[in-house]
């Protein structure tokens, strides 16, 4: 593994295909055209393959490996959309159970392989990380040799280099003016001209070659931003369910902030009330079927003094805001977004104590479903005791009344009713639309008398300090794309050799444009228009198939 | 030259490996919560059914068996008698039980306490503040706090009576 010294005197790293300076081919492969990719430089990964470090390096420096990593990640992401992700499952279900019950063995496998929480599964993160590693190594492995090669390139190129360029011509010419004229025209077309021993290298748009690497730097910054989300404090994403009238701690703020929900409003488009322009649309969807506004009228408070959870907080009002969809309350880098709601959640329930036969009422009780009182005195010897309360009633496996949650979705009560003629009391089990009298026929009954409801609003609590990093990464990514797309790296070589002028040209894209440019530049100078040797070759092959089917 | 290249490659690979390892570690193996084993248990104040307030830091010097529960949670219901029985043994040895109910009506909590004859303090976290601070996800969750106020262990899921006994033993001052 020695360095290779070219006859022009330049020393090239091992593995170089043709001399960095003069372009003389160093290998003895006799393909008609030179492979100009990476300027014939030694891609490092392909030249050293000795130690384990080299092997790892070479694995990640392969574009093929990179593409496969991306394909696998894409396929995994696609599979992740087949069944719902864990976070979208209904509450109060066990994911392991749910996937199997709903989707059979496929669901079970889906859960076991971690597709249920794709972005959080270790192998998915590992794939993303590998893509990041591949990006860095691929870029380094190509950028450094390319930079070196372009930096070291000589003006005087070896004849063999020029002859094996895609665009090449040689002209027997003695007119000195032609050379000067071409030089002037190239300079006018913003070529940077370098001259050496009467040979010319005209180059423009080298900048374009760095596009892909700038682009990769952007991607890497983007990935770093995504990685920083895992650093505590950088990223908060929580949900707050809050009822009208409630003041609650905002989760994710370490007890610093509290929010009061003054009111939640859900409005729809109504015929007659809204702009007549909407009438046709309202007719189509149905009156009151199209949502117009989801709004939480909220007051933000900051806690004063030390944070001791559970202690009645001393609050200082910070601001009032009407939170609407896409119009969050923002403060101290926190943003509260309207995301969900629940209308008419039961809040209070009223009953009347009546005589079942006469229907006579002895008074009403109102029960706070979030904190019911144990007993209610109606006067004149009438009294009701609440023995048991089930906010979200169901019969459990043993057939006993129980509650599913603490939310009053389906309240049920066990009352004991005392009256002057029933001093020992009568027991009655009351749920929505049913009454059970466990100890026989009662004289009295708790008759349903009405409800009071509240709306509940759900807000997302978000704080994201990584957003600007993602923005910067994205911007750099775009700059790289533009840089590589809208500029072409063009080079034209002119060499005087034994009364001939050799003209060769190379570009990284848009050969058609380069040919046009050369045509304009050499017009009237007597220089021969270069032949596109790739196309000439193609024509030869097609012409030689013996059928003459192609033109 | 060759050696230098190997060193460069090794350094770059190590840097990348470090970044990947940190991401994976912090994502999967590090407790993202500030409430983790070895950390100070966040202080809190809650009121029990008799109106007496309990502040965690007042229990310094004793082991605290901090249990979060709800009346609807069947596993909580199952382990409650175990906790109650073991508490009778260990309270003389300096272990206290604090049972934090996750904000249910006082009536429901009172009935539950009466049913199981619980003698340790049962407090209600009406506004979810303590739940937030301890980032309680599944119920039941139990924190073992030693006499210095440090979290020794976090247990999610049901415990057997044998478990409860071992845990209480482990936080004896």
XYZ file of C-alpha atoms in Angstrom:
724
model
C 0.000 0.000 0.000
C 2.371 2.609 -1.190
C 1.705 6.039 -2.502
C 1.953 6.326 -6.242
C 4.180 8.866 -7.860
C 3.064 9.984 -11.297
C 5.495 10.843 -14.070
C 4.449 14.509 -13.686
C 5.921 14.422 -10.189
C 2.685 14.457 -8.215
C 2.339 11.965 -5.404
C -1.069 10.310 -5.242
C -2.626 8.310 -2.415
C -2.894 4.583 -2.885
C -5.929 3.552 -4.903
C -6.079 6.670 -7.064
C -7.420 5.870 -10.513
C -5.722 8.669 -12.372
C -3.211 11.261 -11.264
C -4.763 14.045 -9.254
C -2.593 16.638 -10.945
C -2.109 15.731 -14.586
C -4.802 13.125 -15.005
C -2.592 10.387 -16.410
C -4.380 7.104 -15.786
C -2.566 5.103 -13.135
C -4.383 1.846 -13.551
C -4.037 -0.154 -16.684
C -7.699 -0.693 -17.389
C -8.187 0.195 -21.004
C -11.795 1.318 -21.012
C -12.237 3.966 -23.649
C -13.535 6.618 -21.207
C -12.336 7.543 -17.745
C -14.697 7.125 -14.838
C -14.804 10.690 -13.546
C -16.778 9.861 -10.421
C -15.058 11.373 -7.377
C -12.387 12.584 -9.799
C -10.818 9.176 -9.915
C -9.685 9.631 -6.352
C -9.198 6.805 -3.950
C -12.407 6.388 -1.997
C -10.900 5.560 1.309
C -13.198 2.729 2.173
C -12.117 0.776 -0.859
C -8.433 0.982 -0.203
C -8.037 -0.105 3.392
C -9.771 -3.166 4.663
C -7.555 -4.479 7.362
C -8.802 -3.965 10.880
C -12.253 -4.377 12.373
C -12.546 -0.586 12.448
C -11.930 -0.502 8.699
C -14.554 -3.172 8.162
C -17.174 -1.253 10.157
C -16.189 1.906 8.353
C -16.482 0.248 4.967
C -19.889 -1.212 5.826
C -21.327 2.188 6.645
C -19.559 3.956 3.791
C -21.470 1.925 1.239
C -24.299 3.802 -0.427
C -25.932 0.472 -1.085
C -26.065 -0.226 2.640
C -27.408 3.292 3.248
C -30.176 2.827 0.704
C -31.134 -0.511 2.222
C -31.276 1.014 5.694
C -33.651 3.654 4.366
C -35.777 1.062 2.558
C -36.045 -1.112 5.682
C -37.016 1.926 7.761
C -39.662 2.881 5.220
C -41.121 -0.616 5.161
C -41.156 -0.756 8.979
C -42.890 2.639 9.104
C -45.477 1.402 6.615
C -46.134 -1.734 8.672
C -46.547 0.494 11.718
C -49.654 2.024 10.136
C -51.494 -1.269 9.687
C -52.867 -1.442 13.239
C -53.336 1.564 15.507
C -50.379 2.741 17.556
C -50.495 2.167 21.306
C -51.147 5.810 22.134
C -54.394 5.749 20.141
C -55.882 2.732 21.889
C -58.940 3.357 24.004
C -58.033 4.085 27.623
C -58.374 1.328 30.222
C -57.281 -1.486 27.922
C -54.137 -3.546 28.270
C -52.250 -3.275 24.987
C -51.003 -6.875 25.053
C -54.555 -8.100 25.436
C -56.090 -5.590 23.069
C -53.920 -6.365 20.038
C -54.448 -10.076 20.388
C -58.200 -9.789 20.921
C -58.714 -7.403 18.042
C -56.336 -8.695 15.410
C -55.511 -12.277 16.388
C -52.014 -13.695 15.975
C -51.002 -10.859 13.642
C -51.863 -8.365 16.348
C -49.946 -10.359 18.923
C -46.861 -10.447 16.727
C -47.281 -6.748 15.979
C -47.236 -6.050 19.699
C -44.366 -8.386 20.476
C -42.152 -6.912 17.759
C -42.764 -3.416 19.060
C -44.710 -2.108 16.067
C -47.350 -0.879 18.542
C -45.035 1.917 19.625
C -42.877 2.176 16.552
C -40.992 5.398 17.185
C -40.226 4.164 20.663
C -39.068 0.674 19.803
C -35.375 0.064 20.186
C -34.770 -1.455 16.789
C -36.478 1.423 15.018
C -34.330 3.942 16.835
C -31.324 1.779 15.997
C -32.258 1.880 12.300
C -32.558 5.658 12.378
C -29.244 5.906 14.183
C -27.611 3.642 11.594
C -28.907 5.893 8.838
C -27.288 8.800 10.666
C -23.978 6.942 10.965
C -24.168 5.917 7.316
C -24.785 9.560 6.327
C -21.750 10.797 8.211
C -19.389 8.093 7.011
C -20.609 8.072 3.387
C -20.136 11.835 3.262
C -16.698 11.863 4.860
C -15.546 8.991 2.733
C -16.398 10.838 -0.447
C -16.066 14.490 0.422
C -12.455 14.442 1.606
C -10.961 12.683 -1.436
C -13.106 14.738 -3.780
C -12.052 17.984 -2.148
C -8.443 16.891 -2.295
C -8.666 15.902 -5.936
C -10.338 19.114 -7.052
C -7.896 21.154 -5.028
C -4.865 19.392 -6.453
C -5.946 19.283 -10.044
C -3.337 20.588 -12.448
C -3.836 22.797 -15.461
C -1.638 20.787 -17.756
C -3.329 17.498 -18.223
C -1.898 14.369 -19.692
C -2.955 13.602 -23.215
C -4.422 10.272 -22.152
C -6.650 12.047 -19.664
C -7.994 14.428 -22.290
C -8.526 11.783 -24.931
C -10.528 9.696 -22.542
C -12.951 12.469 -21.593
C -16.505 12.201 -22.815
C -16.211 15.428 -24.831
C -13.022 15.584 -26.821
C -11.670 16.995 -30.043
C -8.273 17.707 -31.514
C -7.634 20.382 -34.125
C -4.537 21.092 -36.172
C -4.306 24.795 -35.899
C -1.558 27.404 -35.963
C -3.692 30.468 -35.339
C -2.699 31.983 -32.026
C -5.767 34.224 -32.080
C -8.151 31.336 -31.762
C -6.697 30.416 -28.400
C -6.958 33.969 -27.087
C -10.494 34.422 -28.440
C -11.679 31.255 -26.711
C -10.044 32.365 -23.498
C -11.805 35.742 -23.588
C -15.153 34.224 -24.319
C -14.769 31.713 -21.517
C -13.868 34.486 -19.097
C -16.983 36.421 -20.151
C -19.018 33.350 -19.367
C -17.707 33.483 -15.835
C -15.236 30.658 -16.147
C -12.261 30.876 -13.847
C -9.273 30.558 -16.147
C -5.973 29.056 -15.115
C -3.080 29.037 -17.549
C 0.155 27.091 -17.461
C 2.663 26.611 -20.261
C 0.075 27.782 -22.767
C -2.490 25.265 -21.567
C -5.810 26.327 -20.197
C -8.154 25.018 -17.521
C -11.463 26.872 -17.453
C -13.739 25.938 -14.583
C -17.033 27.145 -13.117
C -19.579 26.044 -10.587
C -17.302 23.827 -8.500
C -19.504 24.993 -5.663
C -22.216 22.689 -7.009
C -20.147 19.644 -6.076
C -20.513 20.425 -2.369
C -24.333 20.387 -2.578
C -24.823 16.773 -1.496
C -22.486 17.201 1.463
C -24.140 20.410 2.625
C -27.409 18.555 2.291
C -26.095 15.744 4.495
C -24.878 18.196 7.115
C -28.454 19.534 7.234
C -29.816 16.017 7.716
C -27.340 15.296 10.482
C -28.293 18.502 12.305
C -31.918 17.462 11.901
C -31.183 14.058 13.427
C -29.302 15.677 16.311
C -32.374 17.844 16.930
C -34.565 14.756 16.992
C -32.118 13.101 19.384
C -32.230 16.063 21.760
C -35.926 15.433 22.346
C -34.893 12.628 24.656
C -32.895 14.985 26.850
C -35.013 15.828 29.894
C -36.443 19.332 29.762
C -36.007 19.786 26.019
C -39.375 18.428 25.014
C -42.723 18.244 26.813
C -45.831 16.679 25.331
C -48.671 16.019 27.789
C -52.437 16.078 27.843
C -54.583 17.955 30.331
C -58.265 17.108 30.727
C -59.975 19.923 32.549
C -63.644 20.454 33.424
C -65.410 23.771 33.331
C -64.820 25.617 36.572
C -61.830 23.500 37.550
C -58.355 24.849 38.278
C -55.686 22.243 37.673
C -51.959 21.962 37.646
C -50.579 21.915 34.110
C -48.666 18.649 33.796
C -45.075 18.906 32.600
C -44.536 22.280 34.266
C -43.203 20.846 37.532
C -46.085 22.351 39.443
C -45.247 25.890 38.311
C -48.368 26.643 36.312
C -52.068 26.153 36.838
C -54.943 26.573 34.458
C -58.570 27.387 35.078
C -61.160 26.372 32.541
C -63.804 29.125 32.658
C -65.882 27.705 29.875
C -65.708 25.351 26.943
C -67.655 26.289 23.833
C -68.463 24.083 20.896
C -70.242 25.891 18.070
C -71.550 24.624 14.780
C -72.668 26.357 11.622
C -76.371 27.159 11.895
C -78.666 27.985 9.060
C -80.057 31.472 9.434
C -77.419 32.537 11.945
C -74.369 32.315 9.745
C -73.493 33.981 6.487
C -75.988 32.844 3.803
C -73.002 31.897 1.654
C -72.723 28.755 3.782
C -76.356 27.719 3.329
C -75.741 25.259 0.512
C -72.917 23.601 2.404
C -74.978 23.484 5.601
C -77.826 21.836 3.694
C -75.491 19.249 2.338
C -73.957 18.347 5.706
C -77.045 18.936 7.833
C -77.882 21.860 10.081
C -75.552 21.981 13.056
C -73.390 19.163 11.748
C -70.366 21.216 10.808
C -68.124 22.364 13.627
C -67.304 26.043 13.655
C -65.456 26.605 16.860
C -63.875 24.670 19.698
C -62.843 27.097 22.368
C -61.649 26.919 25.939
C -61.787 30.174 27.815
C -58.841 29.719 30.106
C -56.973 31.609 32.796
C -53.310 30.849 33.349
C -51.881 31.108 36.857
C -48.366 30.895 38.149
C -47.655 29.402 41.528
C -46.128 31.771 44.026
C -43.668 30.381 46.519
C -42.185 26.923 46.829
C -43.758 24.012 44.995
C -45.073 21.378 47.362
C -47.405 19.055 45.494
C -50.752 18.620 47.146
C -50.531 21.872 49.052
C -53.205 24.434 48.295
C -51.256 26.618 45.852
C -50.969 30.390 46.092
C -51.708 31.514 42.577
C -50.952 34.671 40.664
C -52.934 35.349 37.524
C -50.714 35.509 34.442
C -53.081 35.821 31.541
C -56.496 35.040 30.155
C -56.834 33.474 26.764
C -59.416 31.943 24.471
C -57.712 28.754 23.325
C -58.956 27.593 19.948
C -57.808 24.958 17.524
C -54.456 26.113 16.112
C -54.570 29.175 18.319
C -52.761 28.052 21.468
C -52.150 29.860 24.705
C -48.424 30.514 24.771
C -46.340 31.456 27.772
C -42.804 30.757 28.917
C -42.173 28.482 25.889
C -45.181 26.384 26.855
C -48.084 26.153 24.457
C -51.542 24.807 25.266
C -53.414 23.506 22.245
C -57.087 22.610 22.017
C -57.188 18.920 21.058
C -60.295 17.227 22.375
C -63.461 17.736 24.363
C -66.333 15.949 26.040
C -69.691 17.642 26.171
C -72.172 17.388 29.006
C -70.286 15.274 31.490
C -72.495 14.612 34.499
C -71.693 16.911 37.386
C -74.649 16.824 39.769
C -77.735 14.664 40.053
C -80.976 15.446 41.885
C -83.491 13.054 43.368
C -86.759 13.455 45.202
C -87.744 11.273 48.074
C -91.296 10.194 47.251
C -93.943 7.865 48.557
C -94.312 5.234 45.852
C -98.065 4.958 46.279
C -99.149 8.551 46.626
C -96.299 10.160 44.728
C -95.980 12.731 47.474
C -92.544 14.350 47.665
C -90.730 14.903 50.944
C -87.916 16.972 49.590
C -85.068 16.847 47.091
C -81.384 16.028 47.367
C -78.686 17.144 44.996
C -75.621 14.951 44.819
C -72.251 16.277 43.732
C -70.969 13.412 41.620
C -67.348 14.337 42.231
C -67.643 14.597 45.995
C -70.974 13.395 47.307
C -72.000 14.118 50.893
C -72.711 11.036 53.024
C -76.115 12.141 54.316
C -78.911 14.555 53.453
C -81.443 15.793 56.011
C -84.820 16.690 54.497
C -86.468 17.802 57.744
C -89.550 16.527 59.518
C -87.826 13.255 60.228
C -87.021 12.479 56.614
C -83.382 11.738 55.910
C -81.361 10.030 53.173
C -77.998 8.373 53.632
C -75.687 7.514 50.789
C -74.247 4.090 51.610
C -72.276 3.523 48.452
C -71.471 5.440 45.329
C -70.231 4.074 41.980
C -69.332 6.834 39.514
C -68.870 4.482 36.574
C -71.042 1.572 37.604
C -70.859 -2.022 36.367
C -71.244 -5.470 37.879
C -67.836 -7.059 38.406
C -66.950 -10.702 37.870
C -68.384 -11.651 41.255
C -71.668 -9.909 40.434
C -71.063 -7.064 42.856
C -71.646 -3.467 41.878
C -68.320 -1.729 41.253
C -66.911 1.225 39.412
C -64.727 1.214 36.322
C -63.183 4.653 36.784
C -63.579 7.735 38.926
C -65.361 9.591 36.114
C -69.140 9.830 36.558
C -70.088 8.254 33.255
C -72.762 5.989 34.673
C -73.383 6.830 38.320
C -75.148 4.452 40.684
C -76.023 4.866 44.350
C -77.059 2.825 47.323
C -79.427 4.963 49.398
C -80.838 4.369 52.828
C -84.082 6.316 53.249
C -85.335 7.194 56.736
C -88.874 8.404 57.381
C -90.891 8.845 60.591
C -92.706 5.616 59.835
C -89.519 3.810 58.760
C -87.035 4.585 61.541
C -84.791 1.676 60.569
C -84.624 2.866 56.998
C -85.187 1.293 53.603
C -82.332 0.425 51.249
C -82.563 1.162 47.557
C -80.051 0.727 44.750
C -80.455 3.436 42.158
C -78.697 3.566 38.793
C -79.664 5.323 35.594
C -83.099 4.069 34.648
C -83.170 1.288 37.194
C -84.007 0.846 40.840
C -83.363 -2.329 42.781
C -84.832 -2.941 46.225
C -82.618 -5.627 47.707
C -84.627 -6.136 50.880
C -88.141 -6.389 49.479
C -90.763 -3.889 48.669
C -90.019 -0.357 49.827
C -92.536 2.284 50.684
C -90.281 5.141 49.598
C -88.294 5.772 46.492
C -85.595 8.133 45.249
C -87.115 9.514 42.083
C -84.820 11.017 39.487
C -85.305 14.780 39.348
C -82.659 16.181 37.060
C -79.015 16.564 36.173
C -76.450 19.258 35.915
C -73.656 18.834 33.401
C -70.335 20.385 32.556
C -68.158 20.305 29.486
C -64.657 18.936 29.648
C -61.855 20.231 27.490
C -58.637 18.451 26.570
C -55.522 20.485 25.934
C -52.106 19.376 24.756
C -49.243 20.832 26.739
C -46.255 21.320 24.485
C -42.818 22.721 24.958
C -40.202 22.087 22.311
C -36.702 23.507 22.481
C -35.558 21.368 19.567
C -37.727 23.065 16.968
C -35.174 25.679 15.923
C -32.523 23.001 15.485
C -34.882 21.075 13.223
C -35.520 24.352 11.355
C -31.836 25.087 10.886
C -31.185 21.499 9.783
C -34.074 21.663 7.317
C -32.870 24.999 5.897
C -29.316 23.721 5.413
C -30.747 20.609 3.785
C -32.628 22.784 1.276
C -29.589 24.972 0.619
C -27.635 21.809 -0.208
C -30.360 20.584 -2.557
C -30.492 23.916 -4.396
C -26.722 24.124 -4.541
C -26.439 20.727 -6.168
C -29.434 21.129 -8.439
C -29.157 24.583 -9.981
C -25.439 24.831 -10.583
C -23.347 22.635 -12.846
C -19.691 22.041 -12.339
C -18.175 22.542 -15.806
C -14.544 22.241 -16.811
C -12.932 22.812 -20.206
C -9.331 21.895 -20.896
C -7.280 23.219 -23.793
C -3.850 21.762 -24.419
C -1.319 22.529 -27.090
C 0.523 19.453 -28.233
C 2.702 19.206 -31.318
C 0.845 21.835 -33.336
C -2.508 20.417 -32.285
C -5.025 21.833 -29.859
C -6.675 19.219 -27.694
C -10.044 20.293 -26.340
C -11.822 18.241 -23.663
C -14.683 19.037 -21.332
C -16.411 17.559 -18.343
C -19.540 18.395 -16.362
C -21.303 16.671 -13.485
C -24.713 17.152 -15.127
C -26.437 18.716 -18.125
C -24.109 17.680 -20.953
C -26.427 19.282 -23.435
C -25.910 22.688 -21.848
C -22.155 22.220 -21.817
C -22.092 21.279 -25.496
C -24.095 24.394 -26.378
C -21.753 26.526 -24.368
C -18.667 25.072 -26.100
C -20.267 25.620 -29.461
C -20.762 29.303 -28.696
C -17.301 29.675 -27.298
C -15.434 28.131 -30.221
C -17.650 29.517 -32.990
C -15.529 30.981 -35.762
C -12.207 30.080 -34.202
C -11.540 27.072 -36.357
C -11.482 24.733 -33.353
C -13.305 21.464 -33.857
C -16.487 20.859 -31.899
C -15.787 18.033 -29.434
C -17.422 14.706 -30.110
C -19.595 13.188 -27.409
C -17.788 9.871 -27.151
C -20.461 8.267 -24.965
C -23.123 8.893 -27.547
C -20.841 7.921 -30.393
C -20.236 4.650 -28.647
C -23.927 4.096 -28.106
C -24.662 4.714 -31.773
C -21.969 2.289 -32.738
C -23.459 -0.429 -30.589
C -26.950 0.203 -31.895
C -25.741 0.412 -35.469
C -23.914 -2.841 -35.088
C -26.898 -4.994 -34.165
C -27.425 -5.827 -37.773
C -31.152 -5.108 -37.946
C -30.971 -1.398 -38.474
C -34.083 -1.007 -36.377
C -32.755 1.962 -34.501
C -31.901 5.250 -35.980
C -0.306 7.879 7.438
C -2.058 4.540 7.667
C -1.946 4.661 11.417
C -3.277 8.184 11.436
C -6.190 7.119 9.285
C -7.025 4.239 11.612
C -6.974 6.617 14.571
C -9.244 9.085 12.757
C -11.679 6.377 11.817
C -11.719 4.998 15.315
C -12.328 8.433 16.792
C -15.171 9.220 14.382
C -16.777 5.817 14.890
C -16.498 6.202 18.653
C -18.126 9.630 18.492
C -20.988 8.284 16.403
C -21.332 5.238 18.611
C -21.433 7.527 21.623
C -24.257 9.595 20.142
C -26.245 6.483 19.224
C -25.633 4.848 22.574
C -26.677 7.985 24.429
C -29.895 8.238 22.412
C -30.807 4.636 22.976
C -29.791 4.658 26.596
C -31.658 7.842 27.445
C -34.675 6.647 25.519
C -35.012 3.150 26.867
C -32.947 2.608 29.954
C -32.848 5.909 31.755
C -35.791 6.883 33.906
C -36.874 10.036 32.168
C -38.726 10.997 35.271
C -37.031 12.957 37.964
C -38.654 10.494 40.298
C -36.330 7.540 40.052
C -34.600 5.049 42.256
C -31.870 6.740 44.258
C -33.382 10.206 43.952
C -35.064 12.164 46.711
C -38.763 11.412 46.903
C -40.580 14.655 46.020
C -42.139 16.169 49.098
C -45.906 16.592 49.233
C -48.703 17.528 51.579
C -52.067 15.791 51.503
C -54.989 15.590 53.876
C -56.339 12.328 55.242
C -59.933 11.349 55.889
C -59.868 12.844 59.373
C -58.691 16.222 58.069
C -55.150 15.746 59.296
C -52.485 16.800 56.850
C -49.479 14.596 56.163
C -46.233 15.925 54.826
C -43.816 13.372 53.465
C -40.749 15.159 54.834
C -42.181 14.840 58.348
C -41.572 11.120 58.053
C -37.784 11.485 57.826
C -36.139 8.911 60.005
C -38.806 6.348 59.196
C -39.214 4.086 56.231
C -42.231 5.061 54.146
C -44.265 2.619 52.120
C -45.978 4.996 49.680
C -48.825 3.314 47.841
C -50.950 4.890 45.080
C -54.319 3.285 44.605
C -57.930 3.621 43.425
C -61.115 1.904 44.529
C -61.808 0.684 40.990
C -58.419 -0.941 40.695
C -58.797 -4.632 41.464
C -55.088 -5.338 42.039
C -55.042 -2.466 44.566
C -57.965 -4.040 46.338
C -56.182 -7.395 46.442
C -52.983 -6.095 47.977
C -54.595 -3.738 50.471
C -55.233 -6.415 53.155
C -51.595 -7.574 52.816
C -50.334 -4.063 53.335
C -52.669 -3.627 56.270
C -51.546 -6.826 57.982
C -47.850 -6.225 57.462
C -48.232 -2.640 58.626
C -49.406 -3.908 61.997
C -46.101 -5.778 62.303
C -43.782 -3.112 60.981
C -45.178 0.118 62.367
C -43.497 -0.677 65.683
C -40.245 -1.001 63.774
C -40.469 2.435 62.204
C -42.167 1.729 58.885
C -45.075 3.970 57.938
C -47.636 3.390 55.232
C -49.060 6.322 53.294
C -51.829 5.314 50.901
C -52.546 7.978 48.303
C -55.917 7.712 46.645
C -55.980 9.098 43.129
C -58.599 11.787 43.679
C -61.813 9.881 44.256
C -64.776 11.113 46.280
C -64.157 11.033 50.003
C -67.267 8.896 50.417
C -65.904 6.111 48.189
C -62.534 6.222 49.898
C -64.126 6.157 53.359
C -66.241 3.118 52.449
C -63.174 1.344 51.142
C -61.173 2.117 54.261
C -64.033 0.903 56.484
C -64.409 -2.273 54.463
C -60.778 -3.266 54.927
C -60.369 -1.711 58.371
C -57.288 0.217 57.301
C -55.474 1.907 60.173
C -52.700 3.684 58.296
C -53.229 7.200 56.945
C -55.152 7.315 53.665
C -54.846 10.630 51.871
C -56.645 11.858 48.752
C -54.835 13.580 45.895
C -57.792 15.658 44.790
C -56.023 17.723 42.168
C -53.633 15.148 40.750
C -50.671 17.239 41.835
C -48.911 14.397 43.603
C -49.814 12.029 40.771
C -48.145 14.444 38.356
C -45.097 14.871 40.539
C -44.631 11.100 40.856
C -45.684 10.477 37.241
C -48.000 7.668 38.195
C -49.054 5.635 35.216
C -50.439 2.247 36.096
C -52.165 1.567 39.378
C -51.131 0.347 41.829
C -47.676 1.866 42.119
C -45.664 1.686 45.306
C -42.587 3.664 46.243
C -40.256 2.419 48.949
C -38.684 5.400 50.657
C -35.882 4.962 53.160
C -35.273 6.912 56.353
C -33.291 9.558 54.444
C -36.140 10.296 52.077
C -34.513 8.509 49.142
C -36.468 6.266 46.806
C -35.185 2.713 47.181
C -37.528 0.937 44.826
C -40.534 1.557 42.595
C -43.032 -1.275 42.244
C -45.762 -1.234 39.639
C -48.333 -3.996 39.697
C -49.665 -6.257 42.383
C -47.637 -7.497 45.293
C -48.030 -10.713 47.229
C -48.082 -10.620 51.004
C -44.550 -12.041 50.956
C -43.440 -9.158 48.687
C -44.989 -6.590 50.945
C -43.211 -8.099 53.930
C -39.830 -8.070 52.181
C -40.302 -4.507 51.011
C -41.209 -3.269 54.456
C -38.254 -5.143 55.884
C -35.987 -3.421 53.382
C -36.905 0.093 54.471
C -36.738 -0.489 58.206
C -34.673 2.381 59.590
